[in-house]
mmCIF file of C-alpha atoms in Angstrom:
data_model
loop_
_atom_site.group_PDB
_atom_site.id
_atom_site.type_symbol
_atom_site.label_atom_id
_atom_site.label_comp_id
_atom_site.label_asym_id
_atom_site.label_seq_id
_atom_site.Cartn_x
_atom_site.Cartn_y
_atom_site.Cartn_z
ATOM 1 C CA UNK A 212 124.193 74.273 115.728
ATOM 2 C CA UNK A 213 125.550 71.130 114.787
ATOM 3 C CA UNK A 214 125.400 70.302 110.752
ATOM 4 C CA UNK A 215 122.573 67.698 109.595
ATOM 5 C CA UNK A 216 124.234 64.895 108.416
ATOM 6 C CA UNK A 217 122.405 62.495 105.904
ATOM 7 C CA UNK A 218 122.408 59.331 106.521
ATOM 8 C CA UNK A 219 120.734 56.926 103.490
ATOM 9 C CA UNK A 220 118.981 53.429 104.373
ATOM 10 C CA UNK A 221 122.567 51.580 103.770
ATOM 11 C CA UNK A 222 124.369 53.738 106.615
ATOM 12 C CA UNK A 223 121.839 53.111 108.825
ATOM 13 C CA UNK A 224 121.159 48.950 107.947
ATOM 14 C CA UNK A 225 124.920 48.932 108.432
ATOM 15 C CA UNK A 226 124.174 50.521 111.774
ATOM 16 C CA UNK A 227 121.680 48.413 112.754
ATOM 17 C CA UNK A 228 123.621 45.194 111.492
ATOM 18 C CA UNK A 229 126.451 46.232 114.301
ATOM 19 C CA UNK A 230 123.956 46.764 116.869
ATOM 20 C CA UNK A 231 122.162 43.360 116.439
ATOM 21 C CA UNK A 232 125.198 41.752 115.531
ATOM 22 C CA UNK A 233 128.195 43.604 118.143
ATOM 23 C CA UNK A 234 130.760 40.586 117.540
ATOM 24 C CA UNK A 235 130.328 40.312 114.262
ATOM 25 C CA UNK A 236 133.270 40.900 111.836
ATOM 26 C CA UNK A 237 133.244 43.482 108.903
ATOM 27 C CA UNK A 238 132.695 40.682 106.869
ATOM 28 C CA UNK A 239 130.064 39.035 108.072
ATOM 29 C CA UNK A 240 127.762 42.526 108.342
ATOM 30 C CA UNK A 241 128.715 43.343 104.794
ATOM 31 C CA UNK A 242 126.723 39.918 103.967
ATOM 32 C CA UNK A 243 123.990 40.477 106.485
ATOM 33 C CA UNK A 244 123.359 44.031 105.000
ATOM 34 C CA UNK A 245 124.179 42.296 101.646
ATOM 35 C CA UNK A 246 126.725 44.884 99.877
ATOM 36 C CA UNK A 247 130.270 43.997 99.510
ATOM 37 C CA UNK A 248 133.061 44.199 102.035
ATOM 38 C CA UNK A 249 134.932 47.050 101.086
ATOM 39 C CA UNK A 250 131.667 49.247 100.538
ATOM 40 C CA UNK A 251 131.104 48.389 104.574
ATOM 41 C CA UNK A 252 134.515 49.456 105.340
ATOM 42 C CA UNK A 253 134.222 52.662 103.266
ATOM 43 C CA UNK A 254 130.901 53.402 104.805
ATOM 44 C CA UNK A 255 131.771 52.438 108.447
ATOM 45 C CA UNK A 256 135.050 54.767 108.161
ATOM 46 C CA UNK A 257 133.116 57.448 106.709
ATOM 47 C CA UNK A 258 130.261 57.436 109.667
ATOM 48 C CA UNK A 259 133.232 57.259 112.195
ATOM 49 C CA UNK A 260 135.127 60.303 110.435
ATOM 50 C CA UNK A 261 132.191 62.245 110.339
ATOM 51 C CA UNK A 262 131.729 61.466 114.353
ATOM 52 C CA UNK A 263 128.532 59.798 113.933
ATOM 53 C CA UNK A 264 130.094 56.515 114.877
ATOM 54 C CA UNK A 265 131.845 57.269 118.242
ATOM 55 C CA UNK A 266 132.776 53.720 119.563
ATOM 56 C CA UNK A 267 132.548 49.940 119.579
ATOM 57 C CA UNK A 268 132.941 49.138 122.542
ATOM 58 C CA UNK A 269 130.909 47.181 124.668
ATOM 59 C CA UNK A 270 127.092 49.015 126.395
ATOM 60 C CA UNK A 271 127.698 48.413 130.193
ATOM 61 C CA UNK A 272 123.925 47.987 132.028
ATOM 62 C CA UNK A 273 125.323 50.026 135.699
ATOM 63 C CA UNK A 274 122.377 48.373 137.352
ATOM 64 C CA UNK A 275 123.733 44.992 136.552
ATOM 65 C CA UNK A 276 127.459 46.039 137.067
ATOM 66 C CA UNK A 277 126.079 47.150 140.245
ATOM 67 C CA UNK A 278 125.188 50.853 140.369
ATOM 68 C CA UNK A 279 121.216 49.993 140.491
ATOM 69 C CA UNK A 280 120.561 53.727 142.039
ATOM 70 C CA UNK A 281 119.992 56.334 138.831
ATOM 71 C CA UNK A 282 118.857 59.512 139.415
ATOM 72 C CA UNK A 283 118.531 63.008 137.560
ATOM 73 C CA UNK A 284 119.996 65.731 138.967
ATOM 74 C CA UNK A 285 119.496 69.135 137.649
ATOM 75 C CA UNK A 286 121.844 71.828 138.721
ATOM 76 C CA UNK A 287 121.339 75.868 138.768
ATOM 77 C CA UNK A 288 124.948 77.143 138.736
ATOM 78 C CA UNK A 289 126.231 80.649 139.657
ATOM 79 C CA UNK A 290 126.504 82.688 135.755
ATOM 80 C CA UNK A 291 129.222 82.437 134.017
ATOM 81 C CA UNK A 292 130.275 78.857 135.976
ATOM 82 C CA UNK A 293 130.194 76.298 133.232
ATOM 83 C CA UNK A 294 133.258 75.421 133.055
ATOM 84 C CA UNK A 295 134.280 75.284 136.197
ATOM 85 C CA UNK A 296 131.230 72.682 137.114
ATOM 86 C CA UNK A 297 132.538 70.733 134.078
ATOM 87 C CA UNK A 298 135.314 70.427 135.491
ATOM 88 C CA UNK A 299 133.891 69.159 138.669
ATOM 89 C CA UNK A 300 131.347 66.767 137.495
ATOM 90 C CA UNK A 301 133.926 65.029 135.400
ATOM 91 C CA UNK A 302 135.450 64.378 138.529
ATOM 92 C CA UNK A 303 132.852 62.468 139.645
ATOM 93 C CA UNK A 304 133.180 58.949 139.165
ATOM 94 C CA UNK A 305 129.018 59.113 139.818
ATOM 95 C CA UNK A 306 128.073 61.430 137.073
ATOM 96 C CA UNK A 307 127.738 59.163 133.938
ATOM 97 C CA UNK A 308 126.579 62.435 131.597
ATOM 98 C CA UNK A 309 125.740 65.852 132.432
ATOM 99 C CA UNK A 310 124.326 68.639 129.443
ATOM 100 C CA UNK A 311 123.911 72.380 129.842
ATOM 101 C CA UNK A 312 120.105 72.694 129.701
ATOM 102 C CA UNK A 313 117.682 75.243 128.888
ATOM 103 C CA UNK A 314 114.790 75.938 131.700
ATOM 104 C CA UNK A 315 114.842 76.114 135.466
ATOM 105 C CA UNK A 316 118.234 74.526 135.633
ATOM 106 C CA UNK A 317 121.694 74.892 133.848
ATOM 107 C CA UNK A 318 122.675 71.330 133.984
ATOM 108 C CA UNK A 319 121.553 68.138 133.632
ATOM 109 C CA UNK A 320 123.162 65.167 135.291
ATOM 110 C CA UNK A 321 122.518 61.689 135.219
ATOM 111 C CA UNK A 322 123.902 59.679 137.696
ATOM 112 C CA UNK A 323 124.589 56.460 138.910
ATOM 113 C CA UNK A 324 125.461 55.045 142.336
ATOM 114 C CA UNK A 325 125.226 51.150 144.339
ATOM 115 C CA UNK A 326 123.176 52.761 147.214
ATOM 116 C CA UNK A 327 120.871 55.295 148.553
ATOM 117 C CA UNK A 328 123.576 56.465 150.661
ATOM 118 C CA UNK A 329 126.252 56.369 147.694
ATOM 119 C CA UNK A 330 123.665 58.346 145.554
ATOM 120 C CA UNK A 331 123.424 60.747 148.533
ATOM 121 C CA UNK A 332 127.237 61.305 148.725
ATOM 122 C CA UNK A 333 126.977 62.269 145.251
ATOM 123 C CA UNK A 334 124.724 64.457 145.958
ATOM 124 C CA UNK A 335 126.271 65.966 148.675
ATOM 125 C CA UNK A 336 129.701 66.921 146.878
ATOM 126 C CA UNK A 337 127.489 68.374 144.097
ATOM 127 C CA UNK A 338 125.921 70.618 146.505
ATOM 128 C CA UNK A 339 129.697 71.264 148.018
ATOM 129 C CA UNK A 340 130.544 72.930 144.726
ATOM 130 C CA UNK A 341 130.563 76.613 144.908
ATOM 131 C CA UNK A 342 129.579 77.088 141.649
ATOM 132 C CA UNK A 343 126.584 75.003 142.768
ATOM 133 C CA UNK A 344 123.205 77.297 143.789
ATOM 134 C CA UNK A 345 120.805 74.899 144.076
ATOM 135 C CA UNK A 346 120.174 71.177 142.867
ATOM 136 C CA UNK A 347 116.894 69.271 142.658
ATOM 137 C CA UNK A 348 117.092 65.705 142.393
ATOM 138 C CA UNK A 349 114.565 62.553 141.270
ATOM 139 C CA UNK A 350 115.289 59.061 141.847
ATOM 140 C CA UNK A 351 114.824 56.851 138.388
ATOM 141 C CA UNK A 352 112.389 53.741 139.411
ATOM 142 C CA UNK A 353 112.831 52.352 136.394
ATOM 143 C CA UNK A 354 113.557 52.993 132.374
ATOM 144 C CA UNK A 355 110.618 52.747 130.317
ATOM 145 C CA UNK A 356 112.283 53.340 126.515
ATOM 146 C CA UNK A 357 116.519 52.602 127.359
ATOM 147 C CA UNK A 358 119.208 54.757 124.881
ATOM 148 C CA UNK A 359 118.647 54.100 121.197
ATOM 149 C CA UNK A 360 119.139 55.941 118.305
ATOM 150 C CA UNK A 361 117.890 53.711 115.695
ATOM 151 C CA UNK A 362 114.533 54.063 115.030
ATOM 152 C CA UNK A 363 114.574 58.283 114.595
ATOM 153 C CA UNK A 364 118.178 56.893 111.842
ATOM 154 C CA UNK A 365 115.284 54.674 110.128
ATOM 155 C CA UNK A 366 112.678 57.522 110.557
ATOM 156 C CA UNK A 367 115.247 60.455 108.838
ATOM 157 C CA UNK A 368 117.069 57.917 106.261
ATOM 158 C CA UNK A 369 117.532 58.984 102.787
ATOM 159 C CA UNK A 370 115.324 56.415 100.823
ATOM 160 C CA UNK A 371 117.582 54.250 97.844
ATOM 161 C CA UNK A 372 120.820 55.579 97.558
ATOM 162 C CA UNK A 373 124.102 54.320 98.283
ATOM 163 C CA UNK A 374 123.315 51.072 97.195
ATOM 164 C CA UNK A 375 124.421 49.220 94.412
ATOM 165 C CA UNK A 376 121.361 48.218 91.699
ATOM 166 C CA UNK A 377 122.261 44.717 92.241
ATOM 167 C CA UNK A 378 122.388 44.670 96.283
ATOM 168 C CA UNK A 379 118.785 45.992 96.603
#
C-alpha cells in the first residue's frame, strides 16, 4: 500500500498555481501563491522527490492530436501472466494506460486510436496475445469529468501550515 503523503494548503495552492498557470516561471507562482521564491523551489523539489510531482510537461488532448476513438478495454489474462501482458501492452503504441484490476477482469486498458478500424486493430493484437483469455471492450462517447487531481488535494489538505504568518 502506498504511504499517505500530507500535503498542507501551500503544496497544493502551489499545485494549483502550475496548473492554471503551466508557463509560468518559479517566480512568478511564488507571487501568485504569495510566499517567497525559494520556499516554492523548496516545496516544488520536495513534491517532485517524494514522486507526487511526476512531470511538467505539456497535457496532450489525443482527440485533438487526432486519436478521437477511446475505449476501455478490460482484459482477463491466463494466472500468473502479468508481466508478460505488461510487457505487451507497453508495446502498444494504442494503449495510453493499463492497471491490474480487481473484479471480472485483470487489466484495465485505456486506449486510444484515429479510427474505428485503428481501434479494432488494437483490439485485435490484444486478443492475439496468448496470455490474453478474453477481452471486453466499450467505446468512450464522450468524457463527462476529464483527469484531475485537484479538487480531492483541496479536499485532503492539511489546513494552515507551511506558511509563513506573514504570507497568509
Amino acid at each position: 500500500m502506498a504511504e499517505k503523503r500530507i500535503l498542507d494548503t501551500l503544496d497544493v495552492a502551489l499545485l494549483d498555481a502550475l496548473r492554471e498557470h503551466p508557463r509560468a516561471g518559479l517566480l512568478e507562482i511564488a507571487r501568485i501563491v504569495g510566499v517567497a521564491r525559494a520556499t516554492a523551489t523548496a516545496r516544488l523539489q520536495r513534491l517532485e522527490e517524494a514522486g507526487v510531482v511526476t512531470g511538467f510537461g505539456p497535457d496532450v488532448d489525443v482527440a485533438a492530436a487526432g486519436f478521437g476513438v477511446q475505449a476501455f478495454v478490460t482484459l482477463e489474462i491466463a494466472q500468473g501472466a502479468l508481466e508478460e501482458v505488461h510487457a505487451e501492452l507497453a508495446a502498444i503504441p494504442g494503449i495510453l494506460e493499463a492497471h491490474a484490476t480487481t473484479g471480472s477482469g485483470d487489466v484495465l486498458c485505456r486506449v486510444a486510436a484515429s479510427s474505428h478500424e485503428a481501434l479494432q486493430q488494437i483490439l485485435v493484437e490484444l486478443n492475439r496475445s496468448p496470455s490474453v483469455v478474453r477481452s471486453t471492450s466499450v467505446v468512450a462517447l464522450s468524457c463527462v469529468v476529464p483527469w484531475r487531481t485537484l479538487p480531492l488535494l483541496r479536499s485532503e489538505a492539511v489546513s494552515g501550515s507551511g506558511r509563513a504568518p506573514g504570507y497568509r
